[in-house]
Coordinates of C-alpha atoms and ligand atoms in Angstrom, one line a residue:
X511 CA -18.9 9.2 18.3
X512 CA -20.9 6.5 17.8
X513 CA -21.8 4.3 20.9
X514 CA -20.1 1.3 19.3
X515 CA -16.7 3.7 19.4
X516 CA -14.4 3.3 22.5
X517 CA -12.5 6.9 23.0
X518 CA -9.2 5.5 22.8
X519 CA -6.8 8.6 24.2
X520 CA -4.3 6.0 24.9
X521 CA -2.2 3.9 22.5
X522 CA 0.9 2.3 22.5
X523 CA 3.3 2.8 19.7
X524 CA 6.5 0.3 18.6
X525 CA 9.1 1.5 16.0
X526 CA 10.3 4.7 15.8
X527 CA 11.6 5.2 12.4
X528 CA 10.3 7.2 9.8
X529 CA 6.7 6.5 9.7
X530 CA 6.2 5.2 13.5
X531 CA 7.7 8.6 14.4
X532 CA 5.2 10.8 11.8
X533 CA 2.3 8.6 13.3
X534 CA 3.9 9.5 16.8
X535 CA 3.4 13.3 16.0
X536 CA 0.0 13.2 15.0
X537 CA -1.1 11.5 17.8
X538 CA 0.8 13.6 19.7
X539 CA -0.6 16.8 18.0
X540 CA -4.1 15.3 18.6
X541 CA -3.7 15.1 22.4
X542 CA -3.3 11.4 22.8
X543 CA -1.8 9.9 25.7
X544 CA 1.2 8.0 23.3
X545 CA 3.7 5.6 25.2
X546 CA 6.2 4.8 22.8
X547 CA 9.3 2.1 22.3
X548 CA 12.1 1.9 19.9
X549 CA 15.1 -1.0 19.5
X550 CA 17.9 2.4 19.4
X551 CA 16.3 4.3 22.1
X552 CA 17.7 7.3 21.1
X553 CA 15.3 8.2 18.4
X554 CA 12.7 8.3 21.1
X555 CA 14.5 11.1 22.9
X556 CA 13.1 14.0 20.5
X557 CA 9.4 12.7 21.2
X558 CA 10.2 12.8 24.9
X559 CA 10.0 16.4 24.3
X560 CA 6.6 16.4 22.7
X561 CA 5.1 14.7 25.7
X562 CA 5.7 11.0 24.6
X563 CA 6.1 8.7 27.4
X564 CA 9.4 5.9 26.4
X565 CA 9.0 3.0 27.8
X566 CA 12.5 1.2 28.5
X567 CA 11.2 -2.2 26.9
X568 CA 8.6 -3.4 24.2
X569 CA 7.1 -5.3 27.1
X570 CA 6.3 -2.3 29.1
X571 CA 5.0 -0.3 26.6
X572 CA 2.8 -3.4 25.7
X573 CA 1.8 -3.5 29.5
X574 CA 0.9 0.8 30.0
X575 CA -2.0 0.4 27.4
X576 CA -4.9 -2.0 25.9
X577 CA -4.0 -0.4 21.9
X578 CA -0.8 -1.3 21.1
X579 CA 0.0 0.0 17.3
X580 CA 3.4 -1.6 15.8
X581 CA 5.3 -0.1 12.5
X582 CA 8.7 -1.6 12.1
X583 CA 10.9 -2.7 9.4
X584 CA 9.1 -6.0 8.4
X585 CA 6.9 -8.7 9.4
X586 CA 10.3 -10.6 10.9
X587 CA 10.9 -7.8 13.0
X588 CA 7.2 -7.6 14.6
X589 CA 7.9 -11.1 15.7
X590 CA 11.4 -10.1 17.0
X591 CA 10.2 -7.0 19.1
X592 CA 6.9 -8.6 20.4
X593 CA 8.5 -12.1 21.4
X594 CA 7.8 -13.4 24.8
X595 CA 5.3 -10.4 25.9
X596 CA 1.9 -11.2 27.0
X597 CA -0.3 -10.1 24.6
X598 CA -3.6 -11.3 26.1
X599 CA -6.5 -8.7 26.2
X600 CA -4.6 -6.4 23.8
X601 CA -5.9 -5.1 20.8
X602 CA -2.8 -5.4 18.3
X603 CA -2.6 -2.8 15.0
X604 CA 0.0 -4.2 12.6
X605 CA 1.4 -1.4 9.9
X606 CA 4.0 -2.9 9.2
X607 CA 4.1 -3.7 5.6
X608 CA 4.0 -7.7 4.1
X609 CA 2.4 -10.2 2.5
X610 CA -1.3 -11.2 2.6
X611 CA -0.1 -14.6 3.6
X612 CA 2.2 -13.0 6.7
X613 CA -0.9 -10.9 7.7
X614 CA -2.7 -13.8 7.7
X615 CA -0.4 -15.8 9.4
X616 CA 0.3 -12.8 12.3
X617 CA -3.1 -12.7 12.8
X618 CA -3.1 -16.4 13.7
X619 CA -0.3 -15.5 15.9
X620 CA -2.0 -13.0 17.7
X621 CA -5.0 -14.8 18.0
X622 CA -3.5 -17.7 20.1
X623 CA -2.0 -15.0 22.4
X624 CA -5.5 -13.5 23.7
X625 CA -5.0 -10.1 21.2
X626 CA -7.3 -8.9 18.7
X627 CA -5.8 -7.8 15.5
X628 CA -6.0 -5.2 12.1
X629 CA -3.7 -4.9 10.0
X630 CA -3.4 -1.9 8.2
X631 CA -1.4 -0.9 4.6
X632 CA -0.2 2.5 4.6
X633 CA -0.8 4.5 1.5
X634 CA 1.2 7.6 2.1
X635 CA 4.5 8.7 2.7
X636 CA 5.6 10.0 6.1
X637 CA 5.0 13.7 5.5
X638 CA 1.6 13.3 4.4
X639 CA 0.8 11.6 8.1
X640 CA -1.3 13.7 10.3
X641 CA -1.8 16.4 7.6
X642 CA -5.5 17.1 7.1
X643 CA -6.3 16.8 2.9
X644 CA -3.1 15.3 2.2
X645 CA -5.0 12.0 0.6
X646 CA -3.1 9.9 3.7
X647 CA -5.1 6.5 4.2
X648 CA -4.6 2.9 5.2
X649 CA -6.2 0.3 4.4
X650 CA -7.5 -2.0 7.2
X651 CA -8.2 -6.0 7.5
X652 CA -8.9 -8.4 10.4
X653 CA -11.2 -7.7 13.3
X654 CA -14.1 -5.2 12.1
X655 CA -14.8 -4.9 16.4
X656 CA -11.2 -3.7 16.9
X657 CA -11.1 -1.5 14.0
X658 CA -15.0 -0.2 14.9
X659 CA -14.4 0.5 18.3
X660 CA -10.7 2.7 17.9
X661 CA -11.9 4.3 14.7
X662 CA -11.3 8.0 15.8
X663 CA -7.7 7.1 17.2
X664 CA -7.1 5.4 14.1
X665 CA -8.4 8.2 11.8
X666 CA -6.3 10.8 13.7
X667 CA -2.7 10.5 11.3
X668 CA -4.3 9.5 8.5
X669 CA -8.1 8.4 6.8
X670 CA -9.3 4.4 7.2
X671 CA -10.4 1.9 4.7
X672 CA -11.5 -1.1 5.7
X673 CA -11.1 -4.0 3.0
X674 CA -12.7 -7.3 5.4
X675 CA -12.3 -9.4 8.0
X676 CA -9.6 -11.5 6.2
X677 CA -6.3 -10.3 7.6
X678 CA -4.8 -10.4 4.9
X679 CA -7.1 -7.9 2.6
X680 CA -5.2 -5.0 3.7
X681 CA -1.8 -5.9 2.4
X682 CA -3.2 -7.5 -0.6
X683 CA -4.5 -4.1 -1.5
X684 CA -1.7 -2.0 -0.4
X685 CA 0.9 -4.1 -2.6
X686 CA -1.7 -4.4 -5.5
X687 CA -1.9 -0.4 -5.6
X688 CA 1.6 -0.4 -5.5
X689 CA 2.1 -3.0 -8.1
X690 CA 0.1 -1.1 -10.3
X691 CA 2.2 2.2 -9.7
X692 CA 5.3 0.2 -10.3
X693 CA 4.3 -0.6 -13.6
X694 CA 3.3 3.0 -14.1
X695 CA 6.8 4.2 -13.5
X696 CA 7.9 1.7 -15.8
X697 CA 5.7 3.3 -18.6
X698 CA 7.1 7.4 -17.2
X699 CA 10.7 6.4 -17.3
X700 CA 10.5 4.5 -20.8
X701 CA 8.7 7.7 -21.9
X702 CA 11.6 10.1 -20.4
X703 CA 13.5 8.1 -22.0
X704 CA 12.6 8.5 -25.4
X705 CA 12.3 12.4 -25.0
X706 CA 15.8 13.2 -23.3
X707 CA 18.0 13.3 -26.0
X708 CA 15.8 15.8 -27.9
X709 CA 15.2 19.8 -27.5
X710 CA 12.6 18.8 -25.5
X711 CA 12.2 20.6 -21.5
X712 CA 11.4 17.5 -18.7
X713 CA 9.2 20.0 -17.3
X714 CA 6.9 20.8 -19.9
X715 CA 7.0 17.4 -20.9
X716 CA 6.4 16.2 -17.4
X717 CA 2.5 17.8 -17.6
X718 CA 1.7 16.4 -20.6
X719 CA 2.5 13.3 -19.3
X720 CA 0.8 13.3 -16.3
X721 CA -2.5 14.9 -17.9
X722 CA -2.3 11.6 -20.2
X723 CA -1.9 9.3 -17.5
X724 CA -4.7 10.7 -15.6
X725 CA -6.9 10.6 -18.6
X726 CA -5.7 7.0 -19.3
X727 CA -6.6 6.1 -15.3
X728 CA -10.5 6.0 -16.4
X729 CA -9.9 2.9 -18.5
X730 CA -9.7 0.6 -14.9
X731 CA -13.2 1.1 -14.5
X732 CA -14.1 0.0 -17.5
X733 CA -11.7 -3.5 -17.1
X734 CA -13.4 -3.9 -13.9
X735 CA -17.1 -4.0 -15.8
X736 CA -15.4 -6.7 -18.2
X737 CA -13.9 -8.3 -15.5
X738 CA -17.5 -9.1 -13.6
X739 CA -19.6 -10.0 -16.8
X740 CA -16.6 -12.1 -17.9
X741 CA -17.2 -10.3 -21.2
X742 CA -14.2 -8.7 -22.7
X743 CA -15.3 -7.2 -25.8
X744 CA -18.2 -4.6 -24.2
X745 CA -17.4 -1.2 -24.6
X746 CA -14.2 -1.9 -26.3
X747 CA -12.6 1.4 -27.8
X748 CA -9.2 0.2 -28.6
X749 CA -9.1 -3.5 -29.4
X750 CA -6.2 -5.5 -28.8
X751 CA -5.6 -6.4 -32.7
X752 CA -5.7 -2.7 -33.4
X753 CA -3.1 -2.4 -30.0
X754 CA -0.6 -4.7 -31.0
X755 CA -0.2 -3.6 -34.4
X756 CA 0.6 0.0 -32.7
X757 CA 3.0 -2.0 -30.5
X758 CA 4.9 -2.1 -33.6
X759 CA 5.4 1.8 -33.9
X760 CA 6.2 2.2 -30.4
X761 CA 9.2 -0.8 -30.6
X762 CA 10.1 1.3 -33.7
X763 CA 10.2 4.7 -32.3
X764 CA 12.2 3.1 -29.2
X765 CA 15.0 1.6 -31.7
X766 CA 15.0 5.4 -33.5
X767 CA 15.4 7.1 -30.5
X768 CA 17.8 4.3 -29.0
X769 CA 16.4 3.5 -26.0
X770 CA 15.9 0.1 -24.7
X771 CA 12.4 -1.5 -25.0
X772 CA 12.6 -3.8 -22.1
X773 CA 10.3 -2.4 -19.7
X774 CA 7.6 -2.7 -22.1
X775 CA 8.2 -6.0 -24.2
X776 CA 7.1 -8.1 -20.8
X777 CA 3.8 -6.3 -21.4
X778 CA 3.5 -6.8 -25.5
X779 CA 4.2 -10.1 -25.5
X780 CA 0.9 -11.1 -23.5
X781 CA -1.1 -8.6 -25.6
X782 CA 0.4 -11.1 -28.3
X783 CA -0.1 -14.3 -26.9
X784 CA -3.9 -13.3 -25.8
X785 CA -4.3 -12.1 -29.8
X786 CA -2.6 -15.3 -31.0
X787 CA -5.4 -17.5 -28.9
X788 CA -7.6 -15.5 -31.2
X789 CA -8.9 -12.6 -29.2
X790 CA -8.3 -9.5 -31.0
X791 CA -12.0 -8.1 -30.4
X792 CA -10.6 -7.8 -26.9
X793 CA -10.0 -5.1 -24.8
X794 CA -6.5 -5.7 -23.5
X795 CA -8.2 -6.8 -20.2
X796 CA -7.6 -10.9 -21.3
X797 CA -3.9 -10.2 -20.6
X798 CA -5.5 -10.0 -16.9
X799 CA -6.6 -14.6 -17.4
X800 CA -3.1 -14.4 -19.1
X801 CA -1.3 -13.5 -15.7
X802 CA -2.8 -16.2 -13.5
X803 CA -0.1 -18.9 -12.7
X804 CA -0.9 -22.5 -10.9
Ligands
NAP1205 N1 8.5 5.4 4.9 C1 7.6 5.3 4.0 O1 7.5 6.0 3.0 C2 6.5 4.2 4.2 C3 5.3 4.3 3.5 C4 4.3 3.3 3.7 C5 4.6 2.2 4.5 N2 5.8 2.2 5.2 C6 6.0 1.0 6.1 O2 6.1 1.4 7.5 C7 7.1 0.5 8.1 C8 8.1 1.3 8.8 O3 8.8 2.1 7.8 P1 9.8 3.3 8.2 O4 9.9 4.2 7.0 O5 9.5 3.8 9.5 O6 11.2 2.4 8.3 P2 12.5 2.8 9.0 O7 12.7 4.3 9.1 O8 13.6 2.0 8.3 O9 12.3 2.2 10.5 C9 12.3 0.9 10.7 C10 11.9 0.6 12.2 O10 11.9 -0.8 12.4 C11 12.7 -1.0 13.5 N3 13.3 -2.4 13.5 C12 13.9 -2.9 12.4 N4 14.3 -4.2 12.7 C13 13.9 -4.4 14.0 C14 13.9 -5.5 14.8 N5 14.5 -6.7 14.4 N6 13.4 -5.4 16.1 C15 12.8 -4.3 16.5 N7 12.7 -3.2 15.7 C16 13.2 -3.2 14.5 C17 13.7 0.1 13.5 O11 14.3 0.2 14.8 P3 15.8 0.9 14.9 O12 15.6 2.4 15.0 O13 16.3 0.3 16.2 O14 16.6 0.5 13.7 C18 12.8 1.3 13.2 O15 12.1 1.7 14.3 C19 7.6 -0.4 7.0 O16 7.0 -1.7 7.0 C20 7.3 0.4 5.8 O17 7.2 -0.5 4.6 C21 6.7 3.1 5.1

């Protein structure tokens, strides 16, 4: 412990659904003094028995401790639960997931009622919370004091990024990593697609995918050097005239094996408007300018 780190064995916890009540146990496991609140009181009950203290109201859990950690439904609800209770001196954790802009704006909130506030994107799924290797983390974004001086408690369910002191960093990352996977399982389920109708076992199939995909992964960093020179034709393997004229096989192959192209077209047709502006010596990373609206 460094002597800018506060031992916080005490923290306040709202919302006991699925995640609140995996963060619950691990603080729990860890030894942490954990008073904790939820709108249907019975899901506390269980963590009663693990040595949770359940306060009857929001506002009394808010009162037994200086750390009070929320993760409920949505941004709506953290307004709903918190409404009316004197937040001043409190040191307010928000992992609830939003919007940069309602980050921003909750931080602003907190702000004019005496509290200091992070707010944190969770990139795991609840059984991955509190388990030691399990690649758990959350990204973290507001005040670098609050996050610097409960570090440890923080660390305890799951490992911490901080992104900056903009508040609304955190979920910016968390919905751009999760942006990106979305348009990943786009790309698995077209390729499932084209594979179920044959003699062809999911399974094996299924590793070969996922060996490609994590090869493919590499090419970011390479997008991200293009990206800060402003140069998009270093270190080009593939270029996007030689891409889009392979677009055409895979459109083909999709009509032979009758499956519908329309998670990928979105994505062709910018390769094809970025080429048409007379790019082709691109990397594919001008589709990037081509996604920038207002
Ligand atoms: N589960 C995941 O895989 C996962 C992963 C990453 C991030 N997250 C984020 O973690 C947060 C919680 O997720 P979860 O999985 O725990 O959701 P959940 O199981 O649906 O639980 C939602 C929680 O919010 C409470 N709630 C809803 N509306 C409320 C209101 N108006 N006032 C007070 N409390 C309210 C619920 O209370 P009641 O019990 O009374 O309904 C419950 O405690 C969400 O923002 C989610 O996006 C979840």
């Amino acid at each position: 412990m460094t002597d800018n780190n506060i031992q916080t064995n005490s923290i306040t916890l709202l919302g006991l659904g699925s995640m609140g009540t995996a963060l619950a146990r691990a603080w729990l496991a860890a030894g942490t003094s954990l008073t904790v609140w939820n709108r249907t009181p019975n899901r506390a009950q269980a963590l009663a028995s693990e040595g949770a203290t359940v306060a009857p109201t929001a506002a009394e859990a808010v009162a037994a401790g200086r750390l009070v950690v929320v993760c409920l439904l949505d941004d709506e609800s953290v307004g709903a639960a918190l409404d009316g209770i004197d937040l001043s001196g409190k040191d307010l954790v928000n992992l609830t997931t939003g919007t940069p802009a309602q980050a921003r704006a909750r931080a602003e909130w907190a702000r004019e009622r005496g509290a200091r506030f992070l707010d944190g994107g969770i990139m795991a799924v609840p059984p991955m919370i509190g388990v030691p290797d399990s690649g758990a983390y959350v990204f973290y974004s507001g005040s670098e004091d609050l996050f610097t001086e409960h570090r440890e408690a923080l660390a305890v369910p799951a490992g911490t990024t901080f992104v900056g002191v903009d508040p609304g960093y955190a979920a910016l990352h968390d919905v751009a990593l999760l942006s990106a996977m979305t348009g990943m399982f786009a790309g698995v389920a077209h390729a499932f697609a084209l594979v179920r109708r044959e003699d062809i076992a999911p399974t094996g199939f299924a590793s070969l995918l996922a060996d490609w995909l994590a090869a493919m992964t590499a090419s970011v960093h390479l997008a991200a050097e293009q990206l800060e020179t402003g140069d998009y034709t270093t270190g080009v393997v593939s270029n996007l005239a030689m891409q889009v004229a392979g677009n055409a096989t895979l459109l083909r192959t999709a009509a032979e094996q009758r499956v519908s192209p329309e998670l990928l077209t979105p994505y062709m047709a910018l390769m094809e408007r970025r080429l048409a502006a007379g790019r082709g010596d691109e990397d594919t990373t001008g589709v990037i300018d081509l996604l920038a609206v207002g």
